[in-house]
């Protein structure tokens, strides 16, 4: 492909990206507010959730902040979880069959013979960040599979927290927890009402806030600076909202050398986290 053709494709992609953003921002501006009295924007929190899968259940049992109401498991799952005496745990355990657990959950849930009913973890405020040097901010990423996968990468690469909005982000669920493979119990999950205000607070706390955007003027790896990094990612297709792009300190792009120029948001998060962790580790060495 010639340079002229590459330039033409780039301009066309940029044109359609701008059109999508303009449509999304106009739609958001017309949408009625659903915050209710006081403008809290918070959704009702369910009294309990069903979490399933061996890694998910083991991590929940080991989490002192998790309140478990009951557990249903097969004999094989109890053995794989290392639970020799169910009476030693502070919640009731019912031994059952895989088919009985199938009936408790949706048809495609891969439960591996173990499910717990638990109270959702309490939402954490931004003041719980502490001395966290690396975190992720998600701008209306709504797919629980993606958010769970992002949590897993965040824990694996040493991010201290993940920030989402109270609305337009998935609530805690079995799908999210299974995708996170235990990471839901291991990462500080902060939920905020206004994402732009939260990013402004991160700026004041000394974070270099970097928004991942296909039209970012710099490559991501060229934008790292300081001792605290906050990577801000938007939903697939939609990308970052206009207010978010205006609030972060830097807009950066991930350059893809191959024929496909975009990534699933969870893959983009993993690559960005790896690059950020490499930068921070180099500063400490």
PDB file of C-alpha atoms in Angstrom:
ATOM      1  CA  UNK A   1       0.000   0.000   0.000  1.00  0.00           C
ATOM      2  CA  UNK A   2       1.376   3.439  -0.967  1.00  0.00           C
ATOM      3  CA  UNK A   3       1.905   6.333   1.436  1.00  0.00           C
ATOM      4  CA  UNK A   4      -0.929   8.223  -0.226  1.00  0.00           C
ATOM      5  CA  UNK A   5      -3.300   5.333   0.399  1.00  0.00           C
ATOM      6  CA  UNK A   6      -2.151   5.106   4.023  1.00  0.00           C
ATOM      7  CA  UNK A   7      -2.742   8.836   4.493  1.00  0.00           C
ATOM      8  CA  UNK A   8      -6.176   8.552   2.898  1.00  0.00           C
ATOM      9  CA  UNK A   9      -7.154   5.666   5.182  1.00  0.00           C
ATOM     10  CA  UNK A  10      -5.872   7.527   8.260  1.00  0.00           C
ATOM     11  CA  UNK A  11      -7.862  10.630   7.349  1.00  0.00           C
ATOM     12  CA  UNK A  12     -10.977   8.530   6.714  1.00  0.00           C
ATOM     13  CA  UNK A  13     -10.631   6.712  10.059  1.00  0.00           C
ATOM     14  CA  UNK A  14     -10.145  10.048  11.828  1.00  0.00           C
ATOM     15  CA  UNK A  15     -13.211  11.490  10.084  1.00  0.00           C
ATOM     16  CA  UNK A  16     -15.466   8.633  11.210  1.00  0.00           C
ATOM     17  CA  UNK A  17     -14.047   8.701  14.737  1.00  0.00           C
ATOM     18  CA  UNK A  18     -14.943  12.398  14.998  1.00  0.00           C
ATOM     19  CA  UNK A  19     -18.432  11.726  13.630  1.00  0.00           C
ATOM     20  CA  UNK A  20     -19.006   8.983  16.228  1.00  0.00           C
ATOM     21  CA  UNK A  21     -17.833  11.240  19.034  1.00  0.00           C
ATOM     22  CA  UNK A  22     -19.991  14.143  17.900  1.00  0.00           C
ATOM     23  CA  UNK A  23     -23.056  11.888  17.757  1.00  0.00           C
ATOM     24  CA  UNK A  24     -22.331  10.373  21.172  1.00  0.00           C
ATOM     25  CA  UNK A  25     -21.695  13.735  22.858  1.00  0.00           C
ATOM     26  CA  UNK A  26     -24.838  15.259  21.365  1.00  0.00           C
ATOM     27  CA  UNK A  27     -26.883  12.279  22.535  1.00  0.00           C
ATOM     28  CA  UNK A  28     -25.429  12.535  26.037  1.00  0.00           C
ATOM     29  CA  UNK A  29     -26.230  16.250  26.199  1.00  0.00           C
ATOM     30  CA  UNK A  30     -29.891  15.556  25.395  1.00  0.00           C
ATOM     31  CA  UNK A  31     -30.251  12.647  27.806  1.00  0.00           C
ATOM     32  CA  UNK A  32     -32.290  13.380  30.945  1.00  0.00           C
ATOM     33  CA  UNK A  33     -30.582  13.158  34.304  1.00  0.00           C
ATOM     34  CA  UNK A  34     -31.252  10.017  36.337  1.00  0.00           C
ATOM     35  CA  UNK A  35     -29.353  11.050  39.434  1.00  0.00           C
ATOM     36  CA  UNK A  36     -32.430  11.678  41.533  1.00  0.00           C
ATOM     37  CA  UNK A  37     -32.545  13.806  44.645  1.00  0.00           C
ATOM     38  CA  UNK A  38     -29.215  15.103  45.790  1.00  0.00           C
ATOM     39  CA  UNK A  39     -27.553  14.192  42.501  1.00  0.00           C
ATOM     40  CA  UNK A  40     -25.859  11.134  43.965  1.00  0.00           C
ATOM     41  CA  UNK A  41     -26.209   9.089  40.792  1.00  0.00           C
ATOM     42  CA  UNK A  42     -25.860   5.915  42.851  1.00  0.00           C
ATOM     43  CA  UNK A  43     -27.731   2.750  41.885  1.00  0.00           C
ATOM     44  CA  UNK A  44     -29.422   0.476  44.411  1.00  0.00           C
ATOM     45  CA  UNK A  45     -26.932  -2.101  45.647  1.00  0.00           C
ATOM     46  CA  UNK A  46     -28.245  -5.691  45.605  1.00  0.00           C
ATOM     47  CA  UNK A  47     -28.392  -7.447  48.950  1.00  0.00           C
ATOM     48  CA  UNK A  48     -26.402 -10.403  47.644  1.00  0.00           C
ATOM     49  CA  UNK A  49     -24.581 -11.744  44.595  1.00  0.00           C
ATOM     50  CA  UNK A  50     -23.790 -15.251  43.413  1.00  0.00           C
ATOM     51  CA  UNK A  51     -20.070 -15.738  42.740  1.00  0.00           C
ATOM     52  CA  UNK A  52     -18.799 -18.909  41.115  1.00  0.00           C
ATOM     53  CA  UNK A  53     -15.662 -20.618  39.880  1.00  0.00           C
ATOM     54  CA  UNK A  54     -12.789 -22.054  41.923  1.00  0.00           C
ATOM     55  CA  UNK A  55     -10.452 -19.039  41.734  1.00  0.00           C
ATOM     56  CA  UNK A  56     -13.300 -16.635  42.447  1.00  0.00           C
ATOM     57  CA  UNK A  57     -14.634 -18.610  45.407  1.00  0.00           C
ATOM     58  CA  UNK A  58     -11.185 -19.206  46.916  1.00  0.00           C
ATOM     59  CA  UNK A  59     -10.311 -15.508  46.700  1.00  0.00           C
ATOM     60  CA  UNK A  60     -13.645 -14.531  48.259  1.00  0.00           C
ATOM     61  CA  UNK A  61     -13.152 -16.946  51.163  1.00  0.00           C
ATOM     62  CA  UNK A  62      -9.665 -15.524  51.756  1.00  0.00           C
ATOM     63  CA  UNK A  63     -10.865 -11.900  51.650  1.00  0.00           C
ATOM     64  CA  UNK A  64     -11.529 -10.650  55.216  1.00  0.00           C
ATOM     65  CA  UNK A  65     -13.707  -7.857  53.814  1.00  0.00           C
ATOM     66  CA  UNK A  66     -16.084 -10.290  52.106  1.00  0.00           C
ATOM     67  CA  UNK A  67     -19.221 -11.407  53.947  1.00  0.00           C
ATOM     68  CA  UNK A  68     -20.325 -14.818  52.716  1.00  0.00           C
ATOM     69  CA  UNK A  69     -23.840 -15.998  53.502  1.00  0.00           C
ATOM     70  CA  UNK A  70     -23.599 -19.567  52.231  1.00  0.00           C
ATOM     71  CA  UNK A  71     -21.756 -21.850  49.867  1.00  0.00           C
ATOM     72  CA  UNK A  72     -23.015 -24.589  47.558  1.00  0.00           C
ATOM     73  CA  UNK A  73     -20.410 -26.967  46.155  1.00  0.00           C
ATOM     74  CA  UNK A  74     -19.737 -30.438  44.864  1.00  0.00           C
ATOM     75  CA  UNK A  75     -17.543 -32.874  46.764  1.00  0.00           C
ATOM     76  CA  UNK A  76     -14.864 -32.572  44.103  1.00  0.00           C
ATOM     77  CA  UNK A  77     -14.896 -28.762  44.262  1.00  0.00           C
ATOM     78  CA  UNK A  78     -14.530 -28.811  48.053  1.00  0.00           C
ATOM     79  CA  UNK A  79     -11.502 -31.073  47.682  1.00  0.00           C
ATOM     80  CA  UNK A  80      -9.945 -28.808  45.023  1.00  0.00           C
ATOM     81  CA  UNK A  81     -10.528 -25.811  47.292  1.00  0.00           C
ATOM     82  CA  UNK A  82      -8.763 -27.603  50.144  1.00  0.00           C
ATOM     83  CA  UNK A  83     -11.852 -27.575  52.366  1.00  0.00           C
ATOM     84  CA  UNK A  84     -11.559 -30.816  54.356  1.00  0.00           C
ATOM     85  CA  UNK A  85     -13.943 -29.829  57.131  1.00  0.00           C
ATOM     86  CA  UNK A  86     -16.802 -27.564  55.950  1.00  0.00           C
ATOM     87  CA  UNK A  87     -17.741 -26.943  59.590  1.00  0.00           C
ATOM     88  CA  UNK A  88     -14.500 -25.001  60.057  1.00  0.00           C
ATOM     89  CA  UNK A  89     -15.805 -22.116  57.935  1.00  0.00           C
ATOM     90  CA  UNK A  90     -18.036 -19.371  59.391  1.00  0.00           C
ATOM     91  CA  UNK A  91     -20.869 -19.911  56.903  1.00  0.00           C
ATOM     92  CA  UNK A  92     -23.036 -22.913  55.971  1.00  0.00           C
ATOM     93  CA  UNK A  93     -21.922 -25.183  53.131  1.00  0.00           C
ATOM     94  CA  UNK A  94     -24.309 -27.384  51.179  1.00  0.00           C
ATOM     95  CA  UNK A  95     -22.842 -30.268  49.221  1.00  0.00           C
ATOM     96  CA  UNK A  96     -24.676 -30.915  45.975  1.00  0.00           C
ATOM     97  CA  UNK A  97     -24.361 -31.981  42.333  1.00  0.00           C
ATOM     98  CA  UNK A  98     -23.126 -30.011  39.301  1.00  0.00           C
ATOM     99  CA  UNK A  99     -26.623 -30.200  37.843  1.00  0.00           C
ATOM    100  CA  UNK A 100     -28.129 -28.548  40.912  1.00  0.00           C
ATOM    101  CA  UNK A 101     -25.649 -25.679  40.607  1.00  0.00           C
ATOM    102  CA  UNK A 102     -26.487 -25.394  36.902  1.00  0.00           C
ATOM    103  CA  UNK A 103     -30.066 -24.680  37.921  1.00  0.00           C
ATOM    104  CA  UNK A 104     -28.924 -21.924  40.314  1.00  0.00           C
ATOM    105  CA  UNK A 105     -27.039 -20.039  37.603  1.00  0.00           C
ATOM    106  CA  UNK A 106     -27.444 -19.075  33.973  1.00  0.00           C
ATOM    107  CA  UNK A 107     -26.901 -21.844  31.449  1.00  0.00           C
ATOM    108  CA  UNK A 108     -23.463 -20.672  30.294  1.00  0.00           C
ATOM    109  CA  UNK A 109     -21.919 -20.091  33.740  1.00  0.00           C
ATOM    110  CA  UNK A 110     -18.700 -22.096  34.162  1.00  0.00           C
ATOM    111  CA  UNK A 111     -18.990 -22.681  37.904  1.00  0.00           C
ATOM    112  CA  UNK A 112     -16.522 -25.599  38.331  1.00  0.00           C
ATOM    113  CA  UNK A 113     -18.789 -27.003  41.042  1.00  0.00           C
ATOM    114  CA  UNK A 114     -18.619 -24.077  43.479  1.00  0.00           C
ATOM    115  CA  UNK A 115     -20.838 -21.050  44.105  1.00  0.00           C
ATOM    116  CA  UNK A 116     -21.196 -18.696  47.047  1.00  0.00           C
ATOM    117  CA  UNK A 117     -23.910 -16.243  47.978  1.00  0.00           C
ATOM    118  CA  UNK A 118     -22.233 -13.139  49.364  1.00  0.00           C
ATOM    119  CA  UNK A 119     -22.821  -9.500  50.131  1.00  0.00           C
ATOM    120  CA  UNK A 120     -21.338  -7.128  47.531  1.00  0.00           C
ATOM    121  CA  UNK A 121     -18.112  -5.435  48.559  1.00  0.00           C
ATOM    122  CA  UNK A 122     -18.545  -1.903  49.842  1.00  0.00           C
ATOM    123  CA  UNK A 123     -17.820   0.901  47.367  1.00  0.00           C
ATOM    124  CA  UNK A 124     -14.533   2.631  48.150  1.00  0.00           C
ATOM    125  CA  UNK A 125     -13.948   6.413  48.068  1.00  0.00           C
ATOM    126  CA  UNK A 126     -11.085   8.079  46.224  1.00  0.00           C
ATOM    127  CA  UNK A 127      -9.488   8.857  49.593  1.00  0.00           C
ATOM    128  CA  UNK A 128      -8.655   5.133  49.865  1.00  0.00           C
ATOM    129  CA  UNK A 129      -5.970   5.457  47.179  1.00  0.00           C
ATOM    130  CA  UNK A 130      -3.206   5.952  49.709  1.00  0.00           C
ATOM    131  CA  UNK A 131       0.243   5.954  48.102  1.00  0.00           C
ATOM    132  CA  UNK A 132      -0.869   4.005  45.034  1.00  0.00           C
ATOM    133  CA  UNK A 133       1.535   4.821  42.131  1.00  0.00           C
ATOM    134  CA  UNK A 134      -0.438   3.222  39.287  1.00  0.00           C
ATOM    135  CA  UNK A 135      -4.146   2.952  38.661  1.00  0.00           C
ATOM    136  CA  UNK A 136      -6.764   2.580  35.947  1.00  0.00           C
ATOM    137  CA  UNK A 137      -9.773   4.785  35.283  1.00  0.00           C
ATOM    138  CA  UNK A 138     -12.624   3.399  33.153  1.00  0.00           C
ATOM    139  CA  UNK A 139     -14.913   5.816  31.331  1.00  0.00           C
ATOM    140  CA  UNK A 140     -18.234   3.983  30.926  1.00  0.00           C
ATOM    141  CA  UNK A 141     -16.784   0.575  30.104  1.00  0.00           C
ATOM    142  CA  UNK A 142     -19.987  -1.416  30.593  1.00  0.00           C
ATOM    143  CA  UNK A 143     -19.160  -5.007  29.620  1.00  0.00           C
ATOM    144  CA  UNK A 144     -18.557  -7.042  32.815  1.00  0.00           C
ATOM    145  CA  UNK A 145     -16.305  -9.470  30.925  1.00  0.00           C
ATOM    146  CA  UNK A 146     -14.035  -6.578  29.936  1.00  0.00           C
ATOM    147  CA  UNK A 147     -14.047  -4.983  33.386  1.00  0.00           C
ATOM    148  CA  UNK A 148     -13.256  -8.319  35.011  1.00  0.00           C
ATOM    149  CA  UNK A 149     -10.408  -8.979  32.571  1.00  0.00           C
ATOM    150  CA  UNK A 150      -9.068  -5.467  33.206  1.00  0.00           C
ATOM    151  CA  UNK A 151      -9.125  -6.094  36.968  1.00  0.00           C
ATOM    152  CA  UNK A 152      -7.154  -9.292  36.440  1.00  0.00           C
ATOM    153  CA  UNK A 153      -4.487  -7.465  34.389  1.00  0.00           C
ATOM    154  CA  UNK A 154      -4.420  -4.625  36.910  1.00  0.00           C
ATOM    155  CA  UNK A 155      -3.627  -6.979  39.789  1.00  0.00           C
ATOM    156  CA  UNK A 156      -1.097  -8.941  37.734  1.00  0.00           C
ATOM    157  CA  UNK A 157       0.786  -5.756  36.784  1.00  0.00           C
ATOM    158  CA  UNK A 158       0.693  -4.144  40.207  1.00  0.00           C
ATOM    159  CA  UNK A 159      -1.934  -1.437  39.772  1.00  0.00           C
ATOM    160  CA  UNK A 160      -3.232  -0.319  43.139  1.00  0.00           C
ATOM    161  CA  UNK A 161      -6.786   0.609  42.192  1.00  0.00           C
ATOM    162  CA  UNK A 162      -9.412   0.815  39.505  1.00  0.00           C
ATOM    163  CA  UNK A 163     -11.870   3.703  39.293  1.00  0.00           C
ATOM    164  CA  UNK A 164     -15.283   3.399  37.663  1.00  0.00           C
ATOM    165  CA  UNK A 165     -18.473   5.433  37.728  1.00  0.00           C
ATOM    166  CA  UNK A 166     -21.485   4.483  39.806  1.00  0.00           C
ATOM    167  CA  UNK A 167     -23.603   4.635  36.662  1.00  0.00           C
ATOM    168  CA  UNK A 168     -22.761   3.235  33.227  1.00  0.00           C
ATOM    169  CA  UNK A 169     -20.423   0.605  34.641  1.00  0.00           C
ATOM    170  CA  UNK A 170     -21.207  -2.982  35.624  1.00  0.00           C
ATOM    171  CA  UNK A 171     -22.232  -3.800  39.150  1.00  0.00           C
ATOM    172  CA  UNK A 172     -20.556  -6.640  40.975  1.00  0.00           C
ATOM    173  CA  UNK A 173     -21.778  -9.932  39.544  1.00  0.00           C
ATOM    174  CA  UNK A 174     -20.816 -13.527  38.964  1.00  0.00           C
ATOM    175  CA  UNK A 175     -19.819 -12.753  35.375  1.00  0.00           C
ATOM    176  CA  UNK A 176     -17.526  -9.888  36.410  1.00  0.00           C
ATOM    177  CA  UNK A 177     -15.988 -11.869  39.279  1.00  0.00           C
ATOM    178  CA  UNK A 178     -15.403 -14.964  37.112  1.00  0.00           C
ATOM    179  CA  UNK A 179     -13.733 -12.842  34.411  1.00  0.00           C
ATOM    180  CA  UNK A 180     -11.542 -11.257  37.094  1.00  0.00           C
ATOM    181  CA  UNK A 181     -10.452 -14.734  38.285  1.00  0.00           C
ATOM    182  CA  UNK A 182     -10.088 -13.620  41.907  1.00  0.00           C
ATOM    183  CA  UNK A 183      -8.833 -10.093  41.206  1.00  0.00           C
ATOM    184  CA  UNK A 184     -12.115  -8.537  42.367  1.00  0.00           C
ATOM    185  CA  UNK A 185     -11.089  -9.426  45.923  1.00  0.00           C
ATOM    186  CA  UNK A 186      -7.537  -8.118  45.522  1.00  0.00           C
ATOM    187  CA  UNK A 187      -7.850  -4.633  44.042  1.00  0.00           C
ATOM    188  CA  UNK A 188      -9.226  -1.416  45.486  1.00  0.00           C
ATOM    189  CA  UNK A 189     -12.349  -0.666  43.457  1.00  0.00           C
ATOM    190  CA  UNK A 190     -13.291   2.997  43.715  1.00  0.00           C
ATOM    191  CA  UNK A 191     -16.644   4.200  42.417  1.00  0.00           C
ATOM    192  CA  UNK A 192     -17.330   7.869  41.750  1.00  0.00           C
ATOM    193  CA  UNK A 193     -20.354   9.884  40.666  1.00  0.00           C
ATOM    194  CA  UNK A 194     -18.542  12.387  38.454  1.00  0.00           C
ATOM    195  CA  UNK A 195     -15.564  11.020  36.543  1.00  0.00           C
ATOM    196  CA  UNK A 196     -14.239  14.417  35.433  1.00  0.00           C
ATOM    197  CA  UNK A 197     -14.132  15.608  39.039  1.00  0.00           C
ATOM    198  CA  UNK A 198     -12.350  12.403  40.052  1.00  0.00           C
ATOM    199  CA  UNK A 199      -9.720  12.927  37.336  1.00  0.00           C
ATOM    200  CA  UNK A 200      -9.243  16.527  38.498  1.00  0.00           C
ATOM    201  CA  UNK A 201      -8.664  15.176  42.006  1.00  0.00           C
ATOM    202  CA  UNK A 202      -6.074  12.738  40.639  1.00  0.00           C
ATOM    203  CA  UNK A 203      -4.350  15.663  38.919  1.00  0.00           C
ATOM    204  CA  UNK A 204      -4.190  17.486  42.253  1.00  0.00           C
ATOM    205  CA  UNK A 205      -2.781  14.373  43.920  1.00  0.00           C
ATOM    206  CA  UNK A 206       0.159  14.389  41.514  1.00  0.00           C
ATOM    207  CA  UNK A 207      -0.930  11.737  39.025  1.00  0.00           C
ATOM    208  CA  UNK A 208      -0.058  12.078  35.382  1.00  0.00           C
ATOM    209  CA  UNK A 209      -3.507  11.318  33.971  1.00  0.00           C
ATOM    210  CA  UNK A 210      -3.228   9.850  30.476  1.00  0.00           C
ATOM    211  CA  UNK A 211      -6.271   9.268  28.302  1.00  0.00           C
ATOM    212  CA  UNK A 212      -5.967   6.527  25.680  1.00  0.00           C
ATOM    213  CA  UNK A 213      -7.345   7.955  22.440  1.00  0.00           C
ATOM    214  CA  UNK A 214      -6.788   6.975  18.816  1.00  0.00           C
ATOM    215  CA  UNK A 215      -6.201  10.640  17.990  1.00  0.00           C
ATOM    216  CA  UNK A 216      -3.720  11.258  20.783  1.00  0.00           C
ATOM    217  CA  UNK A 217      -0.864  13.432  19.608  1.00  0.00           C
ATOM    218  CA  UNK A 218       1.838  11.291  21.269  1.00  0.00           C
ATOM    219  CA  UNK A 219       2.645   7.626  21.580  1.00  0.00           C
ATOM    220  CA  UNK A 220       1.740   6.301  25.026  1.00  0.00           C
ATOM    221  CA  UNK A 221       5.305   5.358  25.924  1.00  0.00           C
ATOM    222  CA  UNK A 222       6.428   8.959  25.271  1.00  0.00           C
ATOM    223  CA  UNK A 223       3.918  10.494  27.703  1.00  0.00           C
ATOM    224  CA  UNK A 224       4.974   8.903  30.988  1.00  0.00           C
ATOM    225  CA  UNK A 225       6.357  11.265  33.621  1.00  0.00           C
ATOM    226  CA  UNK A 226       6.494  11.535  37.391  1.00  0.00           C
ATOM    227  CA  UNK A 227       6.003   8.861  40.032  1.00  0.00           C
ATOM    228  CA  UNK A 228       2.234   8.373  39.758  1.00  0.00           C
ATOM    229  CA  UNK A 229       0.357   7.313  36.623  1.00  0.00           C
ATOM    230  CA  UNK A 230      -3.363   7.049  35.977  1.00  0.00           C
ATOM    231  CA  UNK A 231      -4.402   5.436  32.691  1.00  0.00           C
ATOM    232  CA  UNK A 232      -7.873   6.421  31.480  1.00  0.00           C
ATOM    233  CA  UNK A 233      -9.680   4.151  29.004  1.00  0.00           C
ATOM    234  CA  UNK A 234     -13.050   4.503  27.327  1.00  0.00           C
ATOM    235  CA  UNK A 235     -15.582   1.997  26.067  1.00  0.00           C
ATOM    236  CA  UNK A 236     -15.034   0.163  22.806  1.00  0.00           C
ATOM    237  CA  UNK A 237     -16.469   2.077  19.854  1.00  0.00           C
ATOM    238  CA  UNK A 238     -17.322   5.115  21.954  1.00  0.00           C
ATOM    239  CA  UNK A 239     -13.897   5.880  23.355  1.00  0.00           C
ATOM    240  CA  UNK A 240     -13.408   8.645  25.898  1.00  0.00           C
ATOM    241  CA  UNK A 241     -16.163  11.189  26.378  1.00  0.00           C
ATOM    242  CA  UNK A 242     -15.465  14.815  25.481  1.00  0.00           C
ATOM    243  CA  UNK A 243     -15.363  15.945  29.136  1.00  0.00           C
ATOM    244  CA  UNK A 244     -12.934  13.166  29.984  1.00  0.00           C
ATOM    245  CA  UNK A 245     -10.625  14.073  27.099  1.00  0.00           C
ATOM    246  CA  UNK A 246     -10.662  17.690  28.254  1.00  0.00           C
ATOM    247  CA  UNK A 247      -9.834  16.776  31.869  1.00  0.00           C
ATOM    248  CA  UNK A 248      -6.887  14.398  31.535  1.00  0.00           C
ATOM    249  CA  UNK A 249      -3.433  15.941  31.342  1.00  0.00           C
ATOM    250  CA  UNK A 250      -2.411  14.073  28.193  1.00  0.00           C
ATOM    251  CA  UNK A 251      -4.067  12.236  25.315  1.00  0.00           C
ATOM    252  CA  UNK A 252      -1.959   9.365  24.015  1.00  0.00           C
ATOM    253  CA  UNK A 253      -2.341   6.638  21.450  1.00  0.00           C
ATOM    254  CA  UNK A 254      -1.303   3.028  21.156  1.00  0.00           C
ATOM    255  CA  UNK A 255       0.329   2.615  17.758  1.00  0.00           C
ATOM    256  CA  UNK A 256      -0.448  -0.745  16.158  1.00  0.00           C
ATOM    257  CA  UNK A 257       2.033  -1.781  13.434  1.00  0.00           C
ATOM    258  CA  UNK A 258      -0.221  -4.497  12.022  1.00  0.00           C
ATOM    259  CA  UNK A 259      -3.209  -4.376   9.679  1.00  0.00           C
ATOM    260  CA  UNK A 260      -5.676  -4.094  12.598  1.00  0.00           C
ATOM    261  CA  UNK A 261      -5.327  -0.723  14.286  1.00  0.00           C
ATOM    262  CA  UNK A 262      -7.535  -1.131  17.361  1.00  0.00           C
ATOM    263  CA  UNK A 263      -7.693  -3.489  20.326  1.00  0.00           C
ATOM    264  CA  UNK A 264     -10.290  -4.815  22.717  1.00  0.00           C
ATOM    265  CA  UNK A 265     -10.334  -2.455  25.716  1.00  0.00           C
ATOM    266  CA  UNK A 266      -9.099  -5.156  28.097  1.00  0.00           C
ATOM    267  CA  UNK A 267      -6.136  -5.903  25.803  1.00  0.00           C
ATOM    268  CA  UNK A 268      -5.375  -2.185  25.483  1.00  0.00           C
ATOM    269  CA  UNK A 269      -5.465  -1.924  29.267  1.00  0.00           C
ATOM    270  CA  UNK A 270      -3.014  -4.807  29.689  1.00  0.00           C
ATOM    271  CA  UNK A 271      -0.524  -3.367  27.190  1.00  0.00           C
ATOM    272  CA  UNK A 272      -0.803   0.117  28.694  1.00  0.00           C
ATOM    273  CA  UNK A 273      -0.341  -1.207  32.216  1.00  0.00           C
ATOM    274  CA  UNK A 274       2.754  -3.153  31.177  1.00  0.00           C
ATOM    275  CA  UNK A 275       4.287  -0.072  29.582  1.00  0.00           C
ATOM    276  CA  UNK A 276       3.456   2.064  32.625  1.00  0.00           C
ATOM    277  CA  UNK A 277       4.812  -0.530  35.072  1.00  0.00           C
ATOM    278  CA  UNK A 278       8.051  -0.791  33.054  1.00  0.00           C
ATOM    279  CA  UNK A 279       8.461   2.995  33.240  1.00  0.00           C
ATOM    280  CA  UNK A 280       7.805   3.151  36.997  1.00  0.00           C
ATOM    281  CA  UNK A 281      10.144   0.247  37.743  1.00  0.00           C
ATOM    282  CA  UNK A 282      12.914   1.908  35.704  1.00  0.00           C
ATOM    283  CA  UNK A 283      12.559   5.070  37.802  1.00  0.00           C
ATOM    284  CA  UNK A 284      13.053   3.051  40.976  1.00  0.00           C
ATOM    285  CA  UNK A 285      16.099   1.132  39.726  1.00  0.00           C
TER     286      UNK A 285
END
